[in-house]
Coordinates of C-alpha atoms in Angstrom, one line a residue:
Chain R
N245 CA 94.7 80.0 -121.0
A246 CA 97.0 78.1 -123.3
G247 CA 99.9 80.6 -122.9
L248 CA 101.2 83.5 -124.9
T249 CA 100.8 82.8 -128.6
D250 CA 104.3 83.8 -129.6
V251 CA 105.8 81.6 -126.9
R252 CA 103.7 78.6 -128.1
E253 CA 104.8 79.4 -131.7
A254 CA 108.4 79.3 -130.6
V255 CA 107.9 75.9 -128.8
A256 CA 106.0 74.5 -131.8
G257 CA 108.8 75.6 -134.1
S258 CA 111.5 74.0 -132.0
L259 CA 109.5 70.8 -131.6
S260 CA 108.7 70.6 -135.3
A261 CA 112.4 70.8 -136.2
E262 CA 113.2 68.2 -133.6
S263 CA 110.5 65.7 -134.5
G264 CA 109.9 66.3 -138.2
V265 CA 106.2 66.6 -137.3
K266 CA 104.5 69.9 -138.2
L267 CA 103.1 71.4 -135.1
S268 CA 101.5 74.9 -134.6
A269 CA 100.8 77.0 -131.5
D270 CA 97.5 75.2 -131.4
H271 CA 99.2 72.0 -130.3
V272 CA 101.0 73.5 -127.3
V273 CA 99.8 74.5 -123.8
M274 CA 102.3 76.3 -121.6
V275 CA 102.1 75.0 -118.0
C276 CA 103.5 75.5 -114.5
G277 CA 106.2 72.8 -115.0
A278 CA 106.1 69.1 -116.0
A279 CA 104.3 68.0 -112.8
G280 CA 101.5 70.4 -113.6
G281 CA 101.5 69.2 -117.2
L282 CA 101.1 65.6 -116.2
N283 CA 98.3 66.4 -113.8
I284 CA 96.2 68.3 -116.4
T285 CA 96.9 65.6 -119.0
L286 CA 95.8 62.8 -116.8
K287 CA 92.7 64.8 -115.6
A288 CA 91.8 65.5 -119.3
L289 CA 92.3 61.8 -120.3
L290 CA 91.1 59.7 -117.5
D291 CA 87.7 58.3 -116.8
P292 CA 87.2 56.6 -113.4
D293 CA 89.3 53.4 -112.9
E294 CA 91.1 53.7 -116.2
E295 CA 94.7 52.5 -116.1
V296 CA 98.0 54.3 -116.5
I297 CA 101.1 52.2 -117.1
V298 CA 104.4 53.2 -115.6
F299 CA 107.7 51.3 -115.7
S300 CA 109.6 50.6 -112.5
P301 CA 111.8 52.2 -111.3
F302 CA 109.7 55.4 -111.7
F303 CA 109.4 58.9 -110.4
V304 CA 107.3 58.1 -107.3
E305 CA 104.8 61.0 -107.8
Y306 CA 103.4 59.4 -110.9
L307 CA 101.4 57.2 -108.5
F308 CA 99.7 60.3 -107.0
Y309 CA 99.1 62.0 -110.4
S310 CA 96.8 59.2 -111.6
D311 CA 95.2 58.8 -108.2
N312 CA 94.4 62.5 -108.1
H313 CA 92.1 62.1 -111.1
G314 CA 90.4 58.8 -110.4
G315 CA 92.8 56.6 -112.4
K316 CA 94.8 53.5 -111.4
T317 CA 98.5 53.0 -111.9
V318 CA 99.8 49.7 -113.3
I319 CA 103.5 49.1 -112.7
V320 CA 105.6 47.2 -115.2
P321 CA 109.1 46.0 -114.3
T322 CA 112.0 46.7 -116.6
H323 CA 115.0 44.4 -117.4
E324 CA 118.1 44.2 -115.3
D325 CA 119.6 47.1 -117.3
F326 CA 116.4 49.1 -116.8
S327 CA 115.5 48.8 -120.5
L328 CA 111.8 48.4 -121.4
N329 CA 110.4 44.8 -121.0
F330 CA 107.9 44.3 -123.8
N331 CA 106.7 40.9 -122.6
E332 CA 105.7 42.5 -119.2
L333 CA 104.2 45.4 -121.0
R334 CA 102.0 43.2 -123.1
K335 CA 100.8 41.4 -120.0
A336 CA 99.9 44.7 -118.3
L337 CA 98.0 46.2 -121.2
S338 CA 94.2 45.8 -120.8
P339 CA 91.1 47.3 -122.4
K340 CA 91.2 49.8 -119.5
T341 CA 94.7 51.1 -120.4
K342 CA 94.3 54.8 -121.2
A343 CA 98.0 55.9 -121.2
V344 CA 101.6 54.8 -120.7
I345 CA 104.1 57.2 -119.2
I346 CA 107.7 57.0 -120.1
N347 CA 110.6 59.1 -118.8
S348 CA 113.9 59.1 -120.7
P349 CA 116.5 60.0 -119.5
N350 CA 115.0 58.3 -116.6
N351 CA 114.7 59.5 -113.0
P352 CA 116.0 57.5 -111.0
T353 CA 118.2 55.4 -113.3
G354 CA 119.6 58.0 -115.8
V355 CA 118.9 55.4 -118.5
V356 CA 118.0 56.7 -122.0
Y357 CA 115.6 54.7 -124.3
S358 CA 117.1 54.1 -127.8
R359 CA 115.3 54.7 -131.0
A360 CA 114.9 51.0 -131.6
M361 CA 113.3 50.6 -128.2
L362 CA 110.9 53.5 -128.6
T363 CA 110.0 52.2 -132.1
E364 CA 109.1 48.8 -130.6
L365 CA 107.1 50.5 -127.8
A366 CA 105.1 52.4 -130.5
E367 CA 104.4 49.1 -132.3
V368 CA 103.2 47.3 -129.2
L369 CA 100.9 50.2 -128.4
R370 CA 99.6 50.5 -132.0
Q371 CA 98.9 46.8 -132.0
H372 CA 97.0 47.0 -128.7
T373 CA 95.0 50.0 -130.0
S374 CA 94.0 48.1 -133.1
D375 CA 93.1 45.0 -131.0
T376 CA 90.9 46.8 -128.5
G377 CA 89.8 49.8 -130.5
N378 CA 90.8 52.0 -127.5
P379 CA 93.7 54.4 -128.3
V380 CA 96.6 54.2 -125.8
Y381 CA 98.2 57.6 -125.3
L382 CA 101.9 57.6 -124.9
I383 CA 103.0 60.4 -122.5
S384 CA 106.6 61.2 -122.6
D385 CA 107.7 63.1 -119.5
D386 CA 111.1 64.4 -120.4
P387 CA 112.5 67.3 -118.4
Y388 CA 116.0 65.7 -118.7
K389 CA 115.9 65.3 -122.5
K390 CA 118.7 67.8 -123.1
I391 CA 121.0 66.4 -120.5
V392 CA 122.5 63.5 -122.3
F393 CA 126.1 62.2 -122.8
D394 CA 128.3 60.3 -125.3
G395 CA 126.3 61.7 -128.3
V396 CA 123.4 59.4 -127.5
E397 CA 120.2 60.1 -129.4
T398 CA 116.9 61.0 -127.7
P399 CA 114.3 60.8 -130.5
N400 CA 111.2 62.9 -129.8
I401 CA 108.3 60.5 -129.3
M402 CA 106.2 62.4 -131.8
E403 CA 108.3 61.2 -134.6
L404 CA 107.5 57.6 -133.8
Y405 CA 103.9 57.5 -132.5
E406 CA 100.8 59.5 -133.4
N407 CA 98.9 59.1 -130.1
S408 CA 101.7 60.9 -128.2
I409 CA 101.8 63.7 -125.7
Y410 CA 105.1 65.3 -125.0
I411 CA 105.6 67.0 -121.6
T412 CA 108.7 68.9 -120.4
S413 CA 109.8 71.6 -118.1
H414 CA 112.7 74.0 -118.2
S415 CA 113.8 73.5 -114.6
K416 CA 116.6 71.2 -115.5
D417 CA 117.7 72.0 -119.1
L418 CA 117.9 75.7 -118.4
A419 CA 118.9 75.2 -114.7
L420 CA 115.9 77.1 -113.5
P421 CA 115.0 75.1 -110.4
G422 CA 112.0 76.7 -108.5
E423 CA 110.6 78.4 -111.5
R424 CA 107.4 76.8 -112.8
I425 CA 107.6 76.7 -116.5
G426 CA 107.1 73.9 -119.0
Y427 CA 104.7 72.8 -121.7
V428 CA 102.4 70.0 -123.0
A429 CA 102.5 69.3 -126.7
V430 CA 99.9 67.1 -128.4
H431 CA 100.7 65.2 -131.7
P432 CA 98.5 66.8 -134.4
K433 CA 97.3 63.4 -135.5
C434 CA 96.6 62.2 -131.9
A435 CA 93.2 60.6 -131.3
D436 CA 90.7 63.4 -130.4
A437 CA 93.5 65.9 -130.6
E438 CA 91.2 68.9 -130.8
S439 CA 89.0 67.9 -127.8
L440 CA 92.1 66.9 -125.9
M441 CA 93.6 70.3 -126.4
S442 CA 90.4 72.0 -125.1
G443 CA 90.4 69.6 -122.2
L444 CA 94.0 70.5 -121.3
I445 CA 93.3 74.2 -121.4
F446 CA 90.1 73.7 -119.3
C447 CA 91.9 71.4 -116.8
N448 CA 94.8 73.9 -116.5
R449 CA 92.3 76.5 -115.4
V450 CA 90.1 74.5 -113.1
L451 CA 92.9 72.6 -111.4
G452 CA 94.1 76.1 -110.4
F453 CA 97.2 76.6 -112.6
V454 CA 95.3 79.1 -114.7
N455 CA 98.3 79.9 -116.8
A456 CA 102.1 79.5 -116.8
P457 CA 103.8 82.5 -115.2
A458 CA 103.8 85.2 -117.9
L459 CA 107.3 86.6 -117.2
I460 CA 109.1 83.3 -117.4
Q461 CA 107.1 82.4 -120.5
R462 CA 108.7 85.4 -122.2
A463 CA 112.1 84.5 -120.8
V464 CA 112.0 80.9 -122.2
K465 CA 110.6 81.9 -125.6
N466 CA 114.0 82.9 -127.0
V467 CA 116.0 80.0 -125.5
Q468 CA 114.1 77.0 -126.8
D469 CA 117.2 75.6 -128.4
V470 CA 119.6 76.5 -125.6
S471 CA 120.5 74.1 -122.8
V472 CA 122.9 73.7 -119.9
D473 CA 126.3 72.3 -120.6
A474 CA 125.8 68.5 -120.3
E475 CA 129.5 68.1 -120.3
M476 CA 129.7 69.2 -116.7
Y477 CA 127.3 66.4 -115.7
R478 CA 129.1 63.9 -117.9
K479 CA 132.4 64.5 -116.0
K480 CA 130.6 64.0 -112.7
R481 CA 129.0 60.8 -114.0
D482 CA 132.3 59.4 -115.2
F483 CA 134.0 60.2 -111.9
L484 CA 131.3 58.7 -109.7
Y485 CA 130.6 55.7 -111.9
G486 CA 134.3 55.0 -112.0
E487 CA 134.7 55.2 -108.3
L488 CA 131.6 53.1 -107.5
T489 CA 132.5 50.3 -109.8
R490 CA 136.1 50.3 -108.5
I491 CA 134.7 49.9 -105.0
G492 CA 132.5 47.0 -106.2
Y493 CA 129.0 48.5 -106.5
S494 CA 126.9 47.0 -109.3
V495 CA 125.5 50.0 -111.3
V496 CA 124.1 50.5 -114.8
K497 CA 126.0 53.3 -116.6
P498 CA 123.5 56.0 -117.4
Q499 CA 123.5 58.2 -120.5
G500 CA 121.5 61.1 -119.2
A501 CA 120.0 63.1 -116.4
F502 CA 122.1 63.3 -113.2
Y503 CA 121.3 60.2 -111.3
L504 CA 122.9 56.8 -110.6
F505 CA 120.8 53.9 -109.4
P506 CA 123.2 51.2 -107.9
K507 CA 122.2 47.9 -106.4
S508 CA 122.4 47.9 -102.6
P509 CA 125.2 45.5 -101.5
I510 CA 122.7 44.2 -98.9
K511 CA 119.1 43.2 -99.7
D512 CA 117.6 45.7 -97.3
E513 CA 118.5 49.0 -99.1
V514 CA 116.8 51.1 -96.4
A515 CA 119.3 49.8 -93.9
F516 CA 122.1 50.5 -96.3
V517 CA 120.9 54.0 -97.0
Q518 CA 120.9 54.6 -93.2
K519 CA 124.5 53.3 -93.1
L520 CA 125.5 55.8 -95.8
A521 CA 123.7 58.6 -93.9
E522 CA 125.8 57.8 -90.8
K523 CA 128.8 58.5 -93.1
K524 CA 127.2 61.8 -94.3
V525 CA 126.3 60.5 -97.7
L526 CA 122.6 61.2 -98.6
V527 CA 120.9 58.9 -101.1
V528 CA 117.3 57.7 -101.5
P529 CA 116.0 54.1 -101.0
G530 CA 114.9 52.4 -104.2
R531 CA 111.5 51.2 -102.9
G532 CA 110.4 54.9 -103.1
F533 CA 110.8 54.4 -106.9
G534 CA 109.1 50.9 -106.9
S535 CA 112.5 49.1 -106.9
P536 CA 113.6 47.8 -103.5
G537 CA 117.2 46.6 -103.3
Y538 CA 118.5 49.7 -105.1
F539 CA 119.2 53.3 -104.1
R540 CA 119.4 56.6 -106.0
I541 CA 122.3 59.0 -106.0
S542 CA 121.8 62.5 -107.3
Y543 CA 125.1 63.8 -108.5
C544 CA 123.9 67.3 -109.3
V545 CA 126.2 68.6 -106.5
P546 CA 129.6 70.4 -106.5
D547 CA 132.6 68.3 -107.3
K548 CA 134.0 68.8 -103.8
V549 CA 130.8 67.2 -102.3
L550 CA 131.1 64.3 -104.8
E551 CA 134.7 63.7 -104.1
G552 CA 134.1 63.9 -100.4
S553 CA 131.4 61.2 -100.6
I554 CA 133.6 58.4 -102.0
H555 CA 135.1 57.6 -98.6
G556 CA 131.6 57.1 -97.2
F557 CA 130.6 54.9 -100.2
E558 CA 133.7 52.9 -99.7
N559 CA 133.4 52.4 -95.9
A560 CA 129.7 51.6 -96.1
F561 CA 130.3 49.0 -98.8
S562 CA 133.1 47.2 -96.9
E563 CA 131.1 47.2 -93.7
A564 CA 128.2 45.7 -95.6
M565 CA 130.4 43.0 -97.1
K566 CA 131.7 41.9 -93.7
Chain S
N262 CA 107.7 72.8 -100.7
A263 CA 106.0 75.4 -98.6
G264 CA 108.0 78.3 -100.1
L265 CA 111.0 80.3 -99.2
T266 CA 111.2 80.7 -95.4
D267 CA 112.0 84.5 -95.5
V268 CA 109.1 85.1 -97.8
R269 CA 106.7 83.1 -95.5
E270 CA 108.0 85.0 -92.6
A271 CA 107.2 88.3 -94.3
V272 CA 103.7 87.1 -95.1
A273 CA 103.2 85.9 -91.6
G274 CA 104.3 89.2 -90.2
S275 CA 102.0 91.2 -92.4
L276 CA 99.0 88.9 -91.6
S277 CA 99.8 89.0 -87.9
A278 CA 99.7 92.7 -87.9
E279 CA 96.5 92.8 -89.9
S280 CA 94.6 90.1 -87.9
G281 CA 96.0 90.5 -84.4
V282 CA 96.6 86.7 -84.5
K283 CA 100.3 85.6 -84.1
L284 CA 101.3 83.6 -87.1
S285 CA 104.7 82.2 -88.1
A286 CA 106.2 81.0 -91.3
D287 CA 104.9 77.5 -90.3
H288 CA 101.3 78.7 -90.9
V289 CA 101.9 79.9 -94.5
V290 CA 102.3 78.0 -97.8
M291 CA 103.3 80.0 -100.9
V292 CA 101.3 78.9 -103.9
C293 CA 100.9 79.4 -107.6
G294 CA 97.9 81.9 -107.1
A295 CA 94.6 81.7 -105.3
A296 CA 93.1 79.1 -107.6
G297 CA 95.9 76.8 -106.9
G298 CA 95.6 77.6 -103.2
L299 CA 91.9 76.7 -103.2
N300 CA 92.6 73.4 -105.0
I301 CA 95.3 72.2 -102.6
T302 CA 93.1 73.3 -99.6
L303 CA 90.1 71.4 -100.9
K304 CA 92.1 68.4 -101.8
A305 CA 93.7 68.4 -98.3
L306 CA 90.3 68.8 -96.5
L307 CA 87.8 66.8 -98.4
D308 CA 86.8 63.2 -98.0
P309 CA 84.5 61.8 -100.7
D310 CA 81.0 63.4 -100.9
E311 CA 81.7 66.0 -98.2
E312 CA 80.1 69.3 -98.8
V313 CA 81.4 72.8 -99.5
I314 CA 79.1 75.8 -99.2
V315 CA 79.4 78.7 -101.5
F316 CA 77.1 81.8 -101.7
S317 CA 75.5 82.8 -105.0
P318 CA 76.5 84.7 -107.0
F319 CA 79.9 83.1 -106.9
F320 CA 83.0 82.8 -108.9
V321 CA 82.0 79.9 -111.2
E322 CA 85.2 77.9 -110.9
Y323 CA 84.4 77.2 -107.2
L324 CA 82.1 74.5 -108.6
F325 CA 85.0 72.7 -110.3
Y326 CA 87.5 73.0 -107.4
S327 CA 85.3 70.9 -105.1
D328 CA 84.4 68.5 -107.9
N329 CA 88.1 68.0 -108.7
H330 CA 88.6 66.4 -105.3
G331 CA 85.5 64.4 -104.8
G332 CA 83.5 67.0 -102.9
K333 CA 80.0 68.4 -103.5
T334 CA 79.1 72.1 -103.8
V335 CA 76.1 73.4 -101.9
I336 CA 74.9 76.8 -103.1
V337 CA 73.3 79.2 -100.7
P338 CA 71.5 82.3 -102.0
T339 CA 72.2 85.8 -100.6
H340 CA 69.8 88.7 -99.9
E341 CA 68.7 91.2 -102.6
D342 CA 71.7 93.4 -101.7
F343 CA 74.0 90.3 -101.9
S344 CA 74.7 90.2 -98.2
L345 CA 74.9 86.8 -96.5
N346 CA 71.6 85.1 -95.7
F347 CA 72.0 83.3 -92.4
N348 CA 68.6 81.5 -92.5
E349 CA 69.5 80.0 -95.8
L350 CA 73.0 79.1 -94.5
R351 CA 71.6 77.3 -91.5
K352 CA 69.3 75.3 -93.8
A353 CA 72.3 74.3 -96.0
L354 CA 74.6 73.2 -93.2
S355 CA 74.7 69.5 -92.7
P356 CA 76.9 66.9 -90.9
K357 CA 78.7 66.5 -94.2
T358 CA 79.6 70.2 -94.4
K359 CA 83.4 70.4 -94.4
A360 CA 84.0 74.0 -95.5
V361 CA 82.4 77.3 -96.4
I362 CA 84.0 79.6 -99.0
I363 CA 83.5 83.3 -98.9
N364 CA 84.9 85.9 -101.2
S365 CA 84.9 89.6 -100.1
P366 CA 85.1 91.9 -102.0
N367 CA 83.1 89.6 -104.1
N368 CA 83.4 88.6 -107.7
P369 CA 81.0 89.2 -109.4
T370 CA 79.1 91.7 -107.2
G371 CA 81.9 93.9 -105.7
V372 CA 80.1 93.6 -102.3
V373 CA 82.2 93.7 -99.1
Y374 CA 81.1 91.8 -96.0
S375 CA 81.0 93.9 -92.9
R376 CA 82.6 93.0 -89.6
A377 CA 79.2 92.5 -88.1
M378 CA 78.3 90.1 -90.9
L379 CA 81.5 88.1 -90.6
T380 CA 81.1 87.9 -86.8
E381 CA 77.6 86.5 -87.2
L382 CA 78.9 84.0 -89.8
A383 CA 81.6 82.9 -87.4
E384 CA 78.9 82.4 -84.7
V385 CA 76.7 80.3 -87.0
L386 CA 79.7 78.1 -87.9
R387 CA 80.8 77.8 -84.3
Q388 CA 77.3 76.7 -83.3
H389 CA 77.1 74.1 -86.1
T390 CA 80.6 72.8 -85.2
S391 CA 79.5 72.4 -81.6
D392 CA 76.2 70.8 -82.6
T393 CA 77.7 68.2 -84.9
G394 CA 81.2 67.8 -83.5
N395 CA 82.5 68.3 -87.1
P396 CA 84.6 71.4 -87.5
V397 CA 83.5 73.6 -90.4
Y398 CA 86.5 75.3 -92.0
L399 CA 85.9 78.9 -93.2
I400 CA 87.9 79.5 -96.4
S401 CA 88.3 83.2 -97.2
D402 CA 89.3 83.6 -100.9
D403 CA 90.3 87.3 -101.1
P404 CA 92.4 88.4 -103.9
Y405 CA 90.5 91.7 -104.0
K406 CA 91.0 92.5 -100.3
K407 CA 93.1 95.5 -100.9
I408 CA 90.9 97.0 -103.6
V409 CA 88.2 98.7 -101.5
F410 CA 86.6 102.1 -101.4
D411 CA 85.0 104.7 -99.1
G412 CA 87.3 103.7 -96.2
V413 CA 85.3 100.4 -95.8
E414 CA 86.8 97.8 -93.4
T415 CA 87.7 94.3 -94.6
P416 CA 88.5 92.4 -91.4
N417 CA 90.8 89.5 -91.8
I418 CA 88.8 86.3 -91.1
M419 CA 91.5 85.0 -88.8
E420 CA 90.6 87.7 -86.2
L421 CA 87.0 86.4 -86.0
Y422 CA 87.1 82.6 -86.4
E423 CA 89.6 80.0 -85.4
N424 CA 88.9 77.3 -88.0
S425 CA 89.8 79.7 -90.8
I426 CA 92.0 79.5 -93.9
Y427 CA 93.0 82.7 -95.6
I428 CA 93.9 82.5 -99.3
T429 CA 94.9 85.2 -101.6
S430 CA 97.0 86.0 -104.7
H431 CA 98.9 89.1 -105.7
S432 CA 97.6 89.2 -109.3
K433 CA 95.1 91.9 -108.4
D434 CA 96.5 93.9 -105.5
L435 CA 99.9 94.3 -107.1
A436 CA 98.5 94.3 -110.6
L437 CA 100.5 91.2 -111.6
P438 CA 98.0 89.5 -113.9
G439 CA 99.5 86.3 -115.4
E440 CA 102.1 85.8 -112.7
R441 CA 101.2 82.9 -110.4
I442 CA 101.9 84.0 -106.9
G443 CA 99.8 83.8 -103.7
Y444 CA 99.6 82.0 -100.4
V445 CA 97.5 79.9 -98.1
A446 CA 97.6 80.8 -94.4
V447 CA 96.1 78.5 -91.7
H448 CA 94.9 79.9 -88.4
P449 CA 97.3 78.6 -85.7
K450 CA 94.3 77.4 -83.6
C451 CA 92.6 75.8 -86.5
A452 CA 91.3 72.2 -86.0
D453 CA 94.1 69.8 -87.0
A454 CA 96.3 72.8 -88.0
E455 CA 99.5 70.8 -88.1
S456 CA 98.3 67.9 -90.2
L457 CA 96.4 70.4 -92.4
M458 CA 99.7 72.2 -93.1
S459 CA 101.4 69.0 -93.9
G460 CA 98.5 68.1 -96.2
L461 CA 98.7 71.4 -98.0
I462 CA 102.4 71.0 -98.7
F463 CA 101.9 67.4 -99.8
C464 CA 98.9 68.3 -102.1
N465 CA 100.8 71.3 -103.5
R466 CA 103.5 68.8 -104.6
V467 CA 101.3 66.0 -105.9
L468 CA 98.8 68.2 -107.7
G469 CA 101.8 69.4 -109.6
F470 CA 102.3 72.9 -108.4
V471 CA 105.5 71.8 -106.6
N472 CA 106.2 75.3 -105.4
A473 CA 105.3 78.9 -106.1
P474 CA 107.6 80.4 -108.7
A475 CA 110.8 81.3 -106.8
L476 CA 111.6 84.6 -108.6
I477 CA 108.2 86.1 -108.0
Q478 CA 108.3 84.9 -104.4
R479 CA 111.3 87.0 -103.8
A480 CA 109.7 89.9 -105.6
V481 CA 106.5 89.9 -103.4
K482 CA 108.4 89.5 -100.2
N483 CA 109.1 93.1 -99.8
V484 CA 105.8 94.5 -101.0
Q485 CA 103.4 92.7 -98.6
D486 CA 102.0 96.0 -97.4
V487 CA 101.9 97.6 -100.8
S488 CA 98.9 97.7 -103.1
V489 CA 97.6 99.3 -106.3
D490 CA 95.9 102.6 -106.0
A491 CA 92.2 101.8 -105.3
E492 CA 91.3 105.4 -105.9
M493 CA 91.6 104.8 -109.7
Y494 CA 89.0 102.0 -109.4
R495 CA 86.8 104.1 -107.2
K496 CA 86.5 106.8 -109.8
K497 CA 85.6 104.3 -112.4
R498 CA 83.0 102.7 -110.1
D499 CA 81.5 106.1 -109.3
F500 CA 81.3 107.1 -113.0
L501 CA 79.8 103.8 -114.1
Y502 CA 77.4 103.4 -111.1
G503 CA 76.2 107.0 -111.6
E504 CA 75.5 106.5 -115.3
L505 CA 73.8 103.1 -115.0
T506 CA 71.5 104.3 -112.3
R507 CA 70.7 107.4 -114.3
I508 CA 69.7 105.3 -117.2
G509 CA 67.5 103.2 -114.9
Y510 CA 69.4 100.0 -114.2
S511 CA 69.0 98.5 -110.8
V512 CA 72.4 97.9 -109.3
V513 CA 73.9 97.4 -105.8
K514 CA 76.7 99.9 -105.2
P515 CA 79.8 97.8 -104.5
Q516 CA 82.6 98.8 -102.1
G517 CA 85.4 96.8 -103.6
A518 CA 87.0 94.8 -106.5
F519 CA 86.2 96.1 -110.0
Y520 CA 82.9 94.6 -110.9
L521 CA 79.3 95.7 -111.0
F522 CA 76.4 93.2 -111.1
P523 CA 73.3 94.9 -112.3
K524 CA 69.8 93.4 -112.7
S525 CA 69.0 92.7 -116.3
P526 CA 66.1 94.9 -117.4
I527 CA 64.5 91.7 -119.1
K528 CA 64.3 88.4 -117.3
D529 CA 66.4 86.5 -119.9
E530 CA 69.8 88.1 -119.2
V531 CA 71.5 86.0 -121.9
A532 CA 69.3 87.8 -124.5
F533 CA 70.1 91.1 -122.9
V534 CA 73.9 90.3 -122.9
Q535 CA 73.6 89.6 -126.6
K536 CA 71.8 92.9 -127.2
L537 CA 74.7 94.6 -125.4
A538 CA 77.2 92.7 -127.5
E539 CA 75.6 94.0 -130.6
K540 CA 76.3 97.4 -129.3
K541 CA 79.9 96.4 -128.6
V542 CA 79.5 96.3 -124.9
L543 CA 80.9 93.0 -123.4
V544 CA 79.5 91.7 -120.1
V545 CA 78.9 88.2 -118.7
P546 CA 75.5 86.6 -118.0
G547 CA 74.7 86.1 -114.3
R548 CA 73.8 82.5 -114.7
G549 CA 77.5 81.7 -115.0
F550 CA 77.7 82.9 -111.4
G551 CA 74.7 81.1 -110.2
S552 CA 72.4 84.2 -110.5
P553 CA 70.3 84.3 -113.7
G554 CA 68.6 87.6 -114.3
Y555 CA 71.8 89.6 -113.6
F556 CA 74.9 90.4 -115.6
R557 CA 78.5 91.2 -114.6
I558 CA 80.4 94.2 -115.8
S559 CA 84.2 94.4 -115.3
Y560 CA 85.2 98.0 -115.1
C561 CA 89.0 97.3 -115.0
V562 CA 89.3 99.0 -118.4
P563 CA 90.6 102.4 -119.6
D564 CA 88.3 105.4 -119.0
K565 CA 87.9 105.8 -122.7
V566 CA 86.4 102.3 -123.0
L567 CA 84.2 102.9 -120.0
E568 CA 82.9 106.2 -121.4
G569 CA 82.3 104.7 -124.8
S570 CA 80.2 102.0 -123.3
I571 CA 77.5 104.2 -121.8
H572 CA 75.8 104.8 -125.2
G573 CA 75.5 101.1 -125.6
F574 CA 74.1 100.6 -122.1
E575 CA 71.6 103.3 -122.8
N576 CA 70.4 102.0 -126.1
A577 CA 70.1 98.4 -125.0
F578 CA 68.1 99.5 -121.9
S579 CA 65.6 101.6 -123.9
E580 CA 65.2 98.9 -126.5
A581 CA 64.6 96.4 -123.7
M582 CA 62.0 98.7 -122.1
K583 CA 59.9 99.0 -125.4

């Protein structure tokens, strides 16, 4: 089922206030987390061999989610600062494009897309829709949306684009890792909104999610506007970003989530990640995110661990520079 | 991930005691309910167009689960008393058969498969495996396993067949409807047991379940051998079965779950179900379970509701007999 009505009403109320778009409980499906939400959405949307665009670097499991349901993933590179590259996007759009997935703040880069950038994205997709007659759905997968720094704005995509689907989970913003709770919200003016909603509810059932866990649904109902203290993550970011740039790493300063995505000082980032591992610093190679030559650091760790890692980052860097 | 280690150990211990087969935490994956467990199992097992056998009447969503992952469902009818029909099963087995799903106590009939019947089933599948060289996996989907009456035995399939996968949820036996918690257990001597386990964990992640809800995992750890009081359901069954047979309905007396599956007094059971609805008695047409001419009653309702329904069953029957 779609979830408890009062919980969906609370979500709709919170989303309406945030986006300025009037949503009701009928536009919300409670799900077992954002990954489940993405799967039911792609299963509901995709016909065989239709295409889903993602921007690299991307959360690697996006590749599987489309493949699970007969779709194809088309990867679009971003600029050097990980901002959206609209020329590349235009080249990638085709009559088979069914959906575009964005993720802001982004995993693995921590980059946040600005209002101007999202507005331009909406324009490009609107143009393509009007050129081809096939609506392109914009899926915003944003579990990190409430973890942002420096007063940066994260506009809700519903405000900017009608064919939009907003998906999130509470595992990050309420620090509930391991609990499976999130939701999918469909813009009321989305193409085929009503049949899409029926499709989501049906797919939620037959893919085996059935419903979002009832107990945790009740728990999150009353905390829709609550979030973890992002300040804690900002301090960690500032410390680590400061240290890494001091050492000489090239890294885009992120404005959200809890990841940094530096350039590897040597081309083969897998070798560099191994070198870091020898120094007891654990990071993930960028090719897993579609971006070889980079690596991802998760700084959602205690300060002690973060401070202890600097020595390893420093040694590995100077060895690589030899 | 596969779930919390101590929870999987508790499940493995309970299953080992029940089946006499020594399982460890490495043979158990905690999942978001049995429907999720069936989906990841079929995704892990199936190659395109491979076949999954189910017995009619069956839980209708089995059809979707195979279809979700590129498989085909082959439906095998049962005998008049809903026991397994081995001649029909032998006709249905083919070199493309990858799995057989059983469900005992059965939804919608409430019928329990005896040890003799499951032993014969294992023999038929063993023979087919040795004839074709392709192992047939026996998937036992048994969320009702602890709701049985009259001291009837429900042998765990692991005791009888090596290529077996046992799937259950706690929504029924612990009366936790709406919570998403269950597990998949793989027989240690199952064909490709190790890669199957890896496949289950991988599919659990990429299908979007990610993990079973952590809080409820902890809750069920300590109640593996606890169950709802089946006696309550037995009394309801006895009452309803007694009344229906008195009225004249033809119905197989079930030994488990909380369903009855009577024959419709007229051939068109959808018309009869509508007649019952007019009398405020809600039941489900049998064709939804692959068995037209029957209908399913769920008697998991308060005694008052059950007692109040008899008048409707009686009137609808006598009108149909006119």
